[in-house]
mmCIF file of C-alpha atoms in Angstrom:
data_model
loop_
_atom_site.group_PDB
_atom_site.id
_atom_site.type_symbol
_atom_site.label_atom_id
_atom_site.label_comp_id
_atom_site.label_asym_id
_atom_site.label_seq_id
_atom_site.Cartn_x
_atom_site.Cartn_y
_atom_site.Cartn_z
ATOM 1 C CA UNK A 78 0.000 0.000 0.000
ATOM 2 C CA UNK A 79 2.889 2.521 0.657
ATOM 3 C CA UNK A 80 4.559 1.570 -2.691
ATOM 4 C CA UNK A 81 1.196 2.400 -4.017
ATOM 5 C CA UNK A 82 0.497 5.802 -2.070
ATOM 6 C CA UNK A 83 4.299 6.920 -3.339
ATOM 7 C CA UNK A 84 3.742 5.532 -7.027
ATOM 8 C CA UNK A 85 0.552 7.662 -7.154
ATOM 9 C CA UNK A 86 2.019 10.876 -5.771
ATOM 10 C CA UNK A 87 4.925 10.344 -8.015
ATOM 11 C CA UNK A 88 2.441 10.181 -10.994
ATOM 12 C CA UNK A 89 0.595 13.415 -9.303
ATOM 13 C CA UNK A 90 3.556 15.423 -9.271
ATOM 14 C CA UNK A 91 4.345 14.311 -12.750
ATOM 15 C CA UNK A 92 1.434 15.190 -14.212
ATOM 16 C CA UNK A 93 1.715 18.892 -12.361
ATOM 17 C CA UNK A 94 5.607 19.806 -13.277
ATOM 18 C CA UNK A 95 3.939 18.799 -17.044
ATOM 19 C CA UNK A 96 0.958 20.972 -16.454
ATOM 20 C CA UNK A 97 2.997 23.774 -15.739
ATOM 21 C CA UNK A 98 5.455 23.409 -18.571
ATOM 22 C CA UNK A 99 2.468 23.451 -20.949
ATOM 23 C CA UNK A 100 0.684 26.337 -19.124
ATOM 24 C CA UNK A 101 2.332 29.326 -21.672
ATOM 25 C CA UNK A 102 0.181 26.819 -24.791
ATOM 26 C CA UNK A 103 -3.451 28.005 -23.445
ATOM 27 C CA UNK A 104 -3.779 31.489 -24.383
ATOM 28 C CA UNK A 105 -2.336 31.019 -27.933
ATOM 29 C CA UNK A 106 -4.855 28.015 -27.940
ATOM 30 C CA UNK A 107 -7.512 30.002 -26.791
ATOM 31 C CA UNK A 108 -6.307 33.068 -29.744
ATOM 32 C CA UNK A 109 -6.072 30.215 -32.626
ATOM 33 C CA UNK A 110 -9.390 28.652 -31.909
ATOM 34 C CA UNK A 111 -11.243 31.684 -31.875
ATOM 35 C CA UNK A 112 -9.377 32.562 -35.639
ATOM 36 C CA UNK A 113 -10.694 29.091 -36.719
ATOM 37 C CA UNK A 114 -14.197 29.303 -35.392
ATOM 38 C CA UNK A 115 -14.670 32.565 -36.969
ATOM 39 C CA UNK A 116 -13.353 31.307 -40.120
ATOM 40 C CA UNK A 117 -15.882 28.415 -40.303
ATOM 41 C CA UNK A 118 -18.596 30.287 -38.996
ATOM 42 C CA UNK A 119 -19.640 30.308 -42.507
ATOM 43 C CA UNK A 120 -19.877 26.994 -42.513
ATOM 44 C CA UNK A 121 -21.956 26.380 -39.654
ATOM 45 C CA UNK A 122 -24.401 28.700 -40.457
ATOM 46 C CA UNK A 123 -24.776 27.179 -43.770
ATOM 47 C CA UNK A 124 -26.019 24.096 -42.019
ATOM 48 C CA UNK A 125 -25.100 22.083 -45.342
ATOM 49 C CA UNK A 126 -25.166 17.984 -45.279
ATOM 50 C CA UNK A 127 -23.439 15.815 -47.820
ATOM 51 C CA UNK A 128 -24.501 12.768 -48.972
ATOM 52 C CA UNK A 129 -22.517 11.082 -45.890
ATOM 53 C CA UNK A 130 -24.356 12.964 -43.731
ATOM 54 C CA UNK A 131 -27.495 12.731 -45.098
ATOM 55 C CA UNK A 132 -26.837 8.815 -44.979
ATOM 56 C CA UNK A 133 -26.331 9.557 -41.172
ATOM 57 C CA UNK A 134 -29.108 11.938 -40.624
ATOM 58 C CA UNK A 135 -31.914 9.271 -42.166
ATOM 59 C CA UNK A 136 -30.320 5.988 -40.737
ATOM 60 C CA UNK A 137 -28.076 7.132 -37.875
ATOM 61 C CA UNK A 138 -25.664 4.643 -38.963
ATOM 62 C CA UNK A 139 -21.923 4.891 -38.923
ATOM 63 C CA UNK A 140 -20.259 2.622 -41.178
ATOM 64 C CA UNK A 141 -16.566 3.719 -40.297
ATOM 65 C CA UNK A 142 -15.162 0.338 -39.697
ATOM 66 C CA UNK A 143 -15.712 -0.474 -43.423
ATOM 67 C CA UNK A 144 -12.240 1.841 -43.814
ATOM 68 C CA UNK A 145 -10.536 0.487 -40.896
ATOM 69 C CA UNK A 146 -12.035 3.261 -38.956
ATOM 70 C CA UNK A 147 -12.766 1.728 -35.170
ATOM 71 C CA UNK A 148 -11.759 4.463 -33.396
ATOM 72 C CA UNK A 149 -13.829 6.575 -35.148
ATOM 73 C CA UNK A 150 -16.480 4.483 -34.751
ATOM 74 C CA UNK A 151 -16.281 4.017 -31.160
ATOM 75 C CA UNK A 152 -15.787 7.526 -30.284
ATOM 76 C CA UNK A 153 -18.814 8.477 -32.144
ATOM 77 C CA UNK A 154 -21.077 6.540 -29.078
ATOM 78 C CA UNK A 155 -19.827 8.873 -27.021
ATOM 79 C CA UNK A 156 -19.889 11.985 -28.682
ATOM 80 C CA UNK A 157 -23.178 11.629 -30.056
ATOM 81 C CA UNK A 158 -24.437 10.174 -26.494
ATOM 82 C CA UNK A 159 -26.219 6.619 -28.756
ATOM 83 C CA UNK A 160 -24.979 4.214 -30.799
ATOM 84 C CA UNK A 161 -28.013 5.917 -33.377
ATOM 85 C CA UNK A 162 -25.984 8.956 -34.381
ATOM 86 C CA UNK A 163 -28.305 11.971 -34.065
ATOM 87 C CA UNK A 164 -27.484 15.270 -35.840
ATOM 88 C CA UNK A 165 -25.569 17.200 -33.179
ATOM 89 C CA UNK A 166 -23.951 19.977 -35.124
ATOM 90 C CA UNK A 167 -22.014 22.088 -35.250
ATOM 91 C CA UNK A 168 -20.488 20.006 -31.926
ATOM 92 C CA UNK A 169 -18.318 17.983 -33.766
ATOM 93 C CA UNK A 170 -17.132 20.647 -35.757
ATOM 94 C CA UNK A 171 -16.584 22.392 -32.869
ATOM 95 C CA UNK A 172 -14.453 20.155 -31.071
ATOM 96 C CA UNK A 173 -12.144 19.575 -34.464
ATOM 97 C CA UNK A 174 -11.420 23.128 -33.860
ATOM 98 C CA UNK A 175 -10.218 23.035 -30.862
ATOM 99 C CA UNK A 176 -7.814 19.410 -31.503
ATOM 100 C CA UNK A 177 -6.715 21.117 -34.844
ATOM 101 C CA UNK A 178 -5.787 24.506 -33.156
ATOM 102 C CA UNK A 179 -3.875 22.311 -30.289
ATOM 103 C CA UNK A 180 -2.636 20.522 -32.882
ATOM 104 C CA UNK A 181 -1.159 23.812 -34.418
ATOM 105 C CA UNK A 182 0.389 25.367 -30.995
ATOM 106 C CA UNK A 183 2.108 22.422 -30.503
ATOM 107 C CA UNK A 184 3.849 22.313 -34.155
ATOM 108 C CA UNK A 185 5.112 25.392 -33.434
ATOM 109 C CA UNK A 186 6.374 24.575 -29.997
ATOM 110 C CA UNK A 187 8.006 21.516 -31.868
ATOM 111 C CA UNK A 188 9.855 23.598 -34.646
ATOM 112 C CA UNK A 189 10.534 26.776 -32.957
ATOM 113 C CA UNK A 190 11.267 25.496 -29.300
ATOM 114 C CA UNK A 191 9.578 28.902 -28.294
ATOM 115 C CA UNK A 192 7.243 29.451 -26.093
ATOM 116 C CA UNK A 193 6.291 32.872 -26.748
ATOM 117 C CA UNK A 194 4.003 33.259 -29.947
ATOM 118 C CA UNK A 195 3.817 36.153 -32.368
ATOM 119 C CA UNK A 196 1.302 37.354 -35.002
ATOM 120 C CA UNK A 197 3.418 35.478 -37.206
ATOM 121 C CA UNK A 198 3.043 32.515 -35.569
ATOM 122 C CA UNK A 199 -0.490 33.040 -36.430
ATOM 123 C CA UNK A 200 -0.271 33.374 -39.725
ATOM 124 C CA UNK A 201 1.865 30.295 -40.224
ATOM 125 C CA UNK A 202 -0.952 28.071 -38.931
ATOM 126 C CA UNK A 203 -3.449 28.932 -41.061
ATOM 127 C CA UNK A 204 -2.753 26.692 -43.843
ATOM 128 C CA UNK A 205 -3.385 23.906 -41.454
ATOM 129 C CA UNK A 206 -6.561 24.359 -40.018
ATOM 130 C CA UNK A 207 -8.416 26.823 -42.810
ATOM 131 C CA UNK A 208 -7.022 26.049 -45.662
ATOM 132 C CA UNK A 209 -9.652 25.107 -48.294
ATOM 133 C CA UNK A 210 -8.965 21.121 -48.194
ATOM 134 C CA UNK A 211 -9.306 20.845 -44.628
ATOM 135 C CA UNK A 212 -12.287 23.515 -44.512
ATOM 136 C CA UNK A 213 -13.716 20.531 -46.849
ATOM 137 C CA UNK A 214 -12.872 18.025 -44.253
ATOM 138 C CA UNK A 215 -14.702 20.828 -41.512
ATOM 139 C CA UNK A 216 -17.966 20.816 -43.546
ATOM 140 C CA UNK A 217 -19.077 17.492 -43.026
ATOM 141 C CA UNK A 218 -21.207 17.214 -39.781
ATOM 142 C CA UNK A 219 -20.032 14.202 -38.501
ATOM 143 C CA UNK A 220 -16.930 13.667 -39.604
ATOM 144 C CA UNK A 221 -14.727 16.540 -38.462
ATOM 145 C CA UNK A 222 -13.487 15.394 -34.595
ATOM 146 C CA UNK A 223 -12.264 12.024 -35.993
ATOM 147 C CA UNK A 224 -10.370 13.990 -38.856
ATOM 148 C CA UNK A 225 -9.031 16.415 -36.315
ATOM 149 C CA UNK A 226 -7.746 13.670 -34.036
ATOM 150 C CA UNK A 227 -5.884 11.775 -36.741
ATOM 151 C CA UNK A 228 -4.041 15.542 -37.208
ATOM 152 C CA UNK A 229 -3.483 15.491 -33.270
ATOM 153 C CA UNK A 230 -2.126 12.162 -32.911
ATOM 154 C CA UNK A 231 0.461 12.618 -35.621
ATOM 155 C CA UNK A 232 1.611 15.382 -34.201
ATOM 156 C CA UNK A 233 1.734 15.123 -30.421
ATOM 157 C CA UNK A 234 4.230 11.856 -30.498
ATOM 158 C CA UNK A 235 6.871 14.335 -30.957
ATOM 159 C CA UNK A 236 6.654 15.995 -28.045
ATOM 160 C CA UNK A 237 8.258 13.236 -26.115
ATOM 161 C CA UNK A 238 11.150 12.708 -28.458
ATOM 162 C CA UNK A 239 13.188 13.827 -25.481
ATOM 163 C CA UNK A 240 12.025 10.951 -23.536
ATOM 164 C CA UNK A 241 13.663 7.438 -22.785
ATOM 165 C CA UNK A 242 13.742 5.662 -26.272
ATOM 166 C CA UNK A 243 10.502 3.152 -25.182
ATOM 167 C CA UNK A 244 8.849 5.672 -24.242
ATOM 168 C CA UNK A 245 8.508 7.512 -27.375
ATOM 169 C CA UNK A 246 8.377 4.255 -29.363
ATOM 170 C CA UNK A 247 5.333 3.750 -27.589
ATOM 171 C CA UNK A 248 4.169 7.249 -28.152
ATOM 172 C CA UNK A 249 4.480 6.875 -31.970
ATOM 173 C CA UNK A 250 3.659 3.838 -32.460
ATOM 174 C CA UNK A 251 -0.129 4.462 -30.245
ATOM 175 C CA UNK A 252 -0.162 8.119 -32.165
ATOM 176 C CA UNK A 253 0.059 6.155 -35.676
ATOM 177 C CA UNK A 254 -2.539 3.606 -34.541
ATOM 178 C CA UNK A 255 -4.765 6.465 -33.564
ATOM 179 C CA UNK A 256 -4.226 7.942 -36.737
ATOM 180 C CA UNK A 257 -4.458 5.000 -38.898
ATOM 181 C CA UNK A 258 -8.213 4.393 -37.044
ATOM 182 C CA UNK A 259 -9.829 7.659 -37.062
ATOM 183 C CA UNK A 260 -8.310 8.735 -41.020
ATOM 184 C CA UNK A 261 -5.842 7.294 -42.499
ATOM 185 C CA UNK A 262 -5.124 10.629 -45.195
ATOM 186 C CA UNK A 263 -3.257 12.184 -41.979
ATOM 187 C CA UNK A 264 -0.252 10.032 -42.287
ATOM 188 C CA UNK A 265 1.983 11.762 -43.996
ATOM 189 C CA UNK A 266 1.922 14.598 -41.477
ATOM 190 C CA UNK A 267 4.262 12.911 -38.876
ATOM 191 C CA UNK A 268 7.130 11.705 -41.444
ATOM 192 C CA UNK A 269 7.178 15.548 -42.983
ATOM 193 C CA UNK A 270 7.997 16.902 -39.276
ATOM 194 C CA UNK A 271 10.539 14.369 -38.654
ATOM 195 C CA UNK A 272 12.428 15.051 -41.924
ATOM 196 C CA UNK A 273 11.988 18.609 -41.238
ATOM 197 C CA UNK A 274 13.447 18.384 -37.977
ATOM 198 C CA UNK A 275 16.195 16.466 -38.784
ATOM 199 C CA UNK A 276 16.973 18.974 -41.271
ATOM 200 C CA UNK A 277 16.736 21.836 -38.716
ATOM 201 C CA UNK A 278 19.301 20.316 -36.108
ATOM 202 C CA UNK A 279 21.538 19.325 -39.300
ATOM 203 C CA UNK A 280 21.233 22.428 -40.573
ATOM 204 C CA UNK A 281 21.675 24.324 -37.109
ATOM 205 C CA UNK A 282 24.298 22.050 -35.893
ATOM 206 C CA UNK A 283 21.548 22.002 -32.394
ATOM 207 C CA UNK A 284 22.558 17.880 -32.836
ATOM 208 C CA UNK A 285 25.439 15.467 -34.235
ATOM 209 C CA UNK A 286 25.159 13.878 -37.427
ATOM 210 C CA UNK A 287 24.444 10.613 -34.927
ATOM 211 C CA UNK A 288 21.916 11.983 -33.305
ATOM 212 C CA UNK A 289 19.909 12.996 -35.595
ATOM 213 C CA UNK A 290 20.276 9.605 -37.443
ATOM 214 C CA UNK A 291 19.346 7.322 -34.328
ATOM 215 C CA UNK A 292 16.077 9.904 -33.818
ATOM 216 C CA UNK A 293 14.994 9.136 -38.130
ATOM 217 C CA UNK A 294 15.426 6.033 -36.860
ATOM 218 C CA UNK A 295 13.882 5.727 -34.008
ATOM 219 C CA UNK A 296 11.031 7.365 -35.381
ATOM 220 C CA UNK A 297 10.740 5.435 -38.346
ATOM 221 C CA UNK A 298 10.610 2.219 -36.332
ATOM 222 C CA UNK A 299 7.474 3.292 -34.178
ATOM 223 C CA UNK A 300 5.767 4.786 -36.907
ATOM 224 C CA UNK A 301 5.911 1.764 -39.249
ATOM 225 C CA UNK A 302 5.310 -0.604 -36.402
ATOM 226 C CA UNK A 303 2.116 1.225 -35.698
ATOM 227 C CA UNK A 304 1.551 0.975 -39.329
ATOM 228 C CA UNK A 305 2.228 -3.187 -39.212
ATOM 229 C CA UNK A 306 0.260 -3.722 -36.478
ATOM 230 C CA UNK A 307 -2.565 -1.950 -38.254
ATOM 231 C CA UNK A 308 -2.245 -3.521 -41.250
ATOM 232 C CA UNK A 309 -2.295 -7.223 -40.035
ATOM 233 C CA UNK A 310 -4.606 -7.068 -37.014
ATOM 234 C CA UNK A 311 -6.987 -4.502 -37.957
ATOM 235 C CA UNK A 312 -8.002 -4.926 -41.952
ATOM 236 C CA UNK A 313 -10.927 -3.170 -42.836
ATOM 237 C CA UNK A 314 -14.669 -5.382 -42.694
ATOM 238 C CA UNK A 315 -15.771 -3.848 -45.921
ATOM 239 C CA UNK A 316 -14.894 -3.360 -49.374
ATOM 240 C CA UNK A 317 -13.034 -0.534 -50.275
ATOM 241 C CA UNK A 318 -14.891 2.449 -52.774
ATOM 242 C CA UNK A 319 -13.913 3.067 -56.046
ATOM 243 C CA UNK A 320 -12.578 6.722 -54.750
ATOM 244 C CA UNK A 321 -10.267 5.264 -51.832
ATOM 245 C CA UNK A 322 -8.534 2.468 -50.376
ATOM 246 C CA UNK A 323 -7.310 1.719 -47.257
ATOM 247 C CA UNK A 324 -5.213 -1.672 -48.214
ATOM 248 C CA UNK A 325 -1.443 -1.459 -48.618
ATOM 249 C CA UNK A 326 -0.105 -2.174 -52.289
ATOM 250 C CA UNK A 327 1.713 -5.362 -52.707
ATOM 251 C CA UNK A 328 5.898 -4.778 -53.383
ATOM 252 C CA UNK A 329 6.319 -5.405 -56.535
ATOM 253 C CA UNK A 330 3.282 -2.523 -57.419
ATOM 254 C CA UNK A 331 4.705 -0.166 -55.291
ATOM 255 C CA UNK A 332 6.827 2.282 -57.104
ATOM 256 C CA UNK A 333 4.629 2.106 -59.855
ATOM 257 C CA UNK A 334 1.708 2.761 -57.695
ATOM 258 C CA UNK A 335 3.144 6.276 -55.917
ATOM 259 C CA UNK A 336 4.471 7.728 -59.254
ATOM 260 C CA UNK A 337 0.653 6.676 -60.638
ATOM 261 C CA UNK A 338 -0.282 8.836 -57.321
ATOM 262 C CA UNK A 339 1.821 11.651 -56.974
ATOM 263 C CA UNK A 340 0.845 12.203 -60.513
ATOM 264 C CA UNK A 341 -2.358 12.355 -59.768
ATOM 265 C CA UNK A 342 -2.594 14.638 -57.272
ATOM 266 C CA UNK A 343 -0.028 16.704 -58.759
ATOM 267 C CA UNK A 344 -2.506 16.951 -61.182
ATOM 268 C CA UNK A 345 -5.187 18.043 -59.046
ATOM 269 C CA UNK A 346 -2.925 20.584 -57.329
ATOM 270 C CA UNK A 347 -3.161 21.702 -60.536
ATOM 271 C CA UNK A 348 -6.342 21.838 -61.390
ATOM 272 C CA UNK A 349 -7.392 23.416 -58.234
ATOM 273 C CA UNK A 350 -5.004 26.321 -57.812
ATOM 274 C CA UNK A 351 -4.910 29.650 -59.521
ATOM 275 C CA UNK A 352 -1.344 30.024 -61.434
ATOM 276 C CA UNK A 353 -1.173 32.640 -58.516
ATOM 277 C CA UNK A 354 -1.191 30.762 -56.020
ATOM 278 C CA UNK A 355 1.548 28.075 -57.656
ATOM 279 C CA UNK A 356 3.396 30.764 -57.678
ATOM 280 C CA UNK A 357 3.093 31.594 -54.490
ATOM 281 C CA UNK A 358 3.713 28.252 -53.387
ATOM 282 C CA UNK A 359 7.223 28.536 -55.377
ATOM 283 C CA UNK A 360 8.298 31.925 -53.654
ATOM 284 C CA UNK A 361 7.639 30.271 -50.321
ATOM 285 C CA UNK A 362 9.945 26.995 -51.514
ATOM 286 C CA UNK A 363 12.895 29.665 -52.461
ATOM 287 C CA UNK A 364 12.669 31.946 -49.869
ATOM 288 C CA UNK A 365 12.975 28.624 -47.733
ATOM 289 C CA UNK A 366 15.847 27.394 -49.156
ATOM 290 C CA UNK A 367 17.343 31.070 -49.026
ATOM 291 C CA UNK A 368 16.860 31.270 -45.189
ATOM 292 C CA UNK A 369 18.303 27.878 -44.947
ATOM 293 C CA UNK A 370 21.323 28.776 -46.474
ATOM 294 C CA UNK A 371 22.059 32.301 -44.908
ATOM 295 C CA UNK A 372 21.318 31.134 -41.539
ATOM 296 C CA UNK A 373 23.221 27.537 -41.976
ATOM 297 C CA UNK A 374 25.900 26.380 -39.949
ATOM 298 C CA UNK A 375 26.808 23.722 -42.552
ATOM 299 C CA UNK A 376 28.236 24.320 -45.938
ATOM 300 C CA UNK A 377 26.226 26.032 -47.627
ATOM 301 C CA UNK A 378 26.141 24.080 -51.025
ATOM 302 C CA UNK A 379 25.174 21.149 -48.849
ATOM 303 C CA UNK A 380 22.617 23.020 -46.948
ATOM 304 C CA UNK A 381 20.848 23.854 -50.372
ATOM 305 C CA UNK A 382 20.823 20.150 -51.510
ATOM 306 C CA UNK A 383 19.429 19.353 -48.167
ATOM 307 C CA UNK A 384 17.150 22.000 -48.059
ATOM 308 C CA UNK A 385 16.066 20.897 -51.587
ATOM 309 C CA UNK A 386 16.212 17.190 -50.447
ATOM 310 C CA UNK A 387 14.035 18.135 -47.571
ATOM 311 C CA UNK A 388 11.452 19.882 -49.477
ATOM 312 C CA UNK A 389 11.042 16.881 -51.835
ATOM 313 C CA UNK A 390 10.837 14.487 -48.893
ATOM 314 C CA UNK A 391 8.281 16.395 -47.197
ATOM 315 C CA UNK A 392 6.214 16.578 -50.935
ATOM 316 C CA UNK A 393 6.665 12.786 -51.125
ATOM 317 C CA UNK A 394 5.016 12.142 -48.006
ATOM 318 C CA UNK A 395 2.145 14.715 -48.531
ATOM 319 C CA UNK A 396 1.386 12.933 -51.961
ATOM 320 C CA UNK A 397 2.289 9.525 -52.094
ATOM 321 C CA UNK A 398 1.430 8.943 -48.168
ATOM 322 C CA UNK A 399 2.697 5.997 -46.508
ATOM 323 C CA UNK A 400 -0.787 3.728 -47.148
ATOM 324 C CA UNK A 401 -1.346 4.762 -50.324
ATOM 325 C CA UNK A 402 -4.596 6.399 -50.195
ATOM 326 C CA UNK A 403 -7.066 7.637 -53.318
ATOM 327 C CA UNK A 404 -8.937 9.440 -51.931
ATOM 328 C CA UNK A 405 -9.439 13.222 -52.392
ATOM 329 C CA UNK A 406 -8.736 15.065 -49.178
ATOM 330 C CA UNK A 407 -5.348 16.418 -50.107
ATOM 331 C CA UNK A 408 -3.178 18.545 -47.525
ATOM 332 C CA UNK A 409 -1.273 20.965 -49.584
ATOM 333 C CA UNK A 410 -1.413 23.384 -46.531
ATOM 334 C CA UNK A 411 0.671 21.055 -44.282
ATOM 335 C CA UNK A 412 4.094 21.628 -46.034
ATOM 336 C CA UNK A 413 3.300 25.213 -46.782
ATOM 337 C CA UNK A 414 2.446 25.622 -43.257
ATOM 338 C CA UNK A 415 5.518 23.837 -41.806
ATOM 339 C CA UNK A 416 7.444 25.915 -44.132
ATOM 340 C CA UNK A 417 6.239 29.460 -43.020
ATOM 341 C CA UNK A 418 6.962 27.931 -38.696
ATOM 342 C CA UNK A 419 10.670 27.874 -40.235
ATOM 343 C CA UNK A 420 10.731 31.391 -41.918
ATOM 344 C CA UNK A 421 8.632 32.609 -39.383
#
């Protein structure tokens, strides 16, 4: 009983010294979610259903597990209060705002190591939260907290990377389970900060060469175990739709399979964005790689093809995604948006 009575105040005082570390997150929190719920106010007054939702509305069904989903669909008792999902919006929107504005401050934290946030700051995170694919992802009613979470738990591993190597193993390999079982088109979120932030201590010289290896590595071992154990214990009940998939690609159809994909949504990229706004996107990639190499502590031809490396990697992840998904909710806002936390 004693060893118990110490364990737990042990775990009490833990859990303090962490909520006072955190404590300088809430008002920038508070700031960001207020941006975002402004900025789909829009959207909620619009009271709009898609076909999903009308599916939902008439039926109260769920029908999540079909895409590997369980999470998703276990959650949904909860929020929703009945395993007959009533129409409770705008709550679920609402609560995506507030996981995908947590999600933001602690990016930031995560890049910038700072705890003091400026308009800047801001300005950087609103690619992730309001930028028009994931203001899609916002406007379905039931949807949106699920979506949000996946964002959350590919993000929040990292904040433990300082942490005994099992411990943040564990961390990324429950964060890509999470993610793989609420939606699956978040997962190329955590590889793009870890290649970014193994460019920034390169770059930096903030870690050795070894370092920075054994934490890619590390890393890549949780995420893809969380990926295997998805993959082979938890294979979706239904068929997949003619729009997405949520089965890996065998080997030998791999290669083929991202260059078929990244052409694709290249393609839609494309198609969707004003020759503007490319361009844009191509100022933002130069000035990048200019800040890189002005501020590098490297040589500066090798910070460019690392910078350059970097921005690829990060693309490659964004498209192709680790489980090959088709479907149609593209984040071009992530890179741009972990992009401007550098410059910013």
């Amino acid at each position: 009983m004693i060893n118990l009575t110490e364990m737990m105040k042990g775990k009490f005082a833990e859990w303090k010294e962490m909520k006072e570390r955190y404590r300088f997150m809430v008002k920038p929190w508070l700031i960001l979610v207020t941006l975002y719920t402004v900025s789909i106010s829009a959207i909620l007054r619009a009271n709009f259903s898609y076909k999903d939702d009308m599916d939902r509305i008439l039926r109260g069904r769920k029908g999540w597990d079909n895409f590997g989903r369980y999470l998703t669909q276990l959650l949904s008792n909860f929020i929703h209060g009945d395993r007959y999902l009533m129409d409770i919006s705008p709550l679920p929107q609402l609560l995506a705002v507030l996981l995908v504005a947590l999600s933001g401050i602690i990016t930031v934290y995560i890049i910038t190591e700072k705890k003091k946030f400026s308009l800047l700051s801001f300005a950087a995170l609103i690619p992730l939260g309001i930028s028009p694919y994931f203001l899609h992802c916002l406007s379905y009613k039931y949807d949106p907290p699920y979506m949000a979470l996946s964002v959350f738990a590919s993000i929040i591993p990292l904040l433990f990377y300082k942490k005994p190597r099992l411990v943040y193993i564990v961390t990324v390999v429950l964060g890509s389970l999470v993610m793989c079982t609420t939606y699956q088109a978040s997962s190329g979120i955590f590889p793009m900060l870890v290649v970014l932030l193994c460019f920034k201590w390169w770059n930096s010289k903030e870690k050795e060469i070894c370092g920075i290896v054994e934490f890619a590595g590390v890393s890549a071992i949780g995420y893809l175990a969380g990926l295997g154990i998805f993959e082979i214990f938890m294979p979706p009940k239904g068929s997949a739709l003619d729009y997405v998939s949520v089965s890996m690609v065998s080997l030998d159809r791999l290669f083929p399979t991202i260059v078929s994909n990244m052409y694709r949504y290249f393609i839609q990229i494309k198609n969707d964005f004003k020759i503007e706004w490319i361009f844009l996107v191509l100022v933002i990639f130069l000035v990048f790689l200019f800040v890189c190499v002005r501020d590098s502590a490297r040589n500066k031809p090798a910070a460019v093809f690392l910078g350059l490396l970097t921005l690829v990697l990060m693309f490659f992840y964004l498209l192709a995604r680790i489980q090959l998904w088709k479907n149609h909710c593209l984040y071009p806002g992530e890179c741009m948006g972990l992009l401007c936390f550098w410059l910013f």
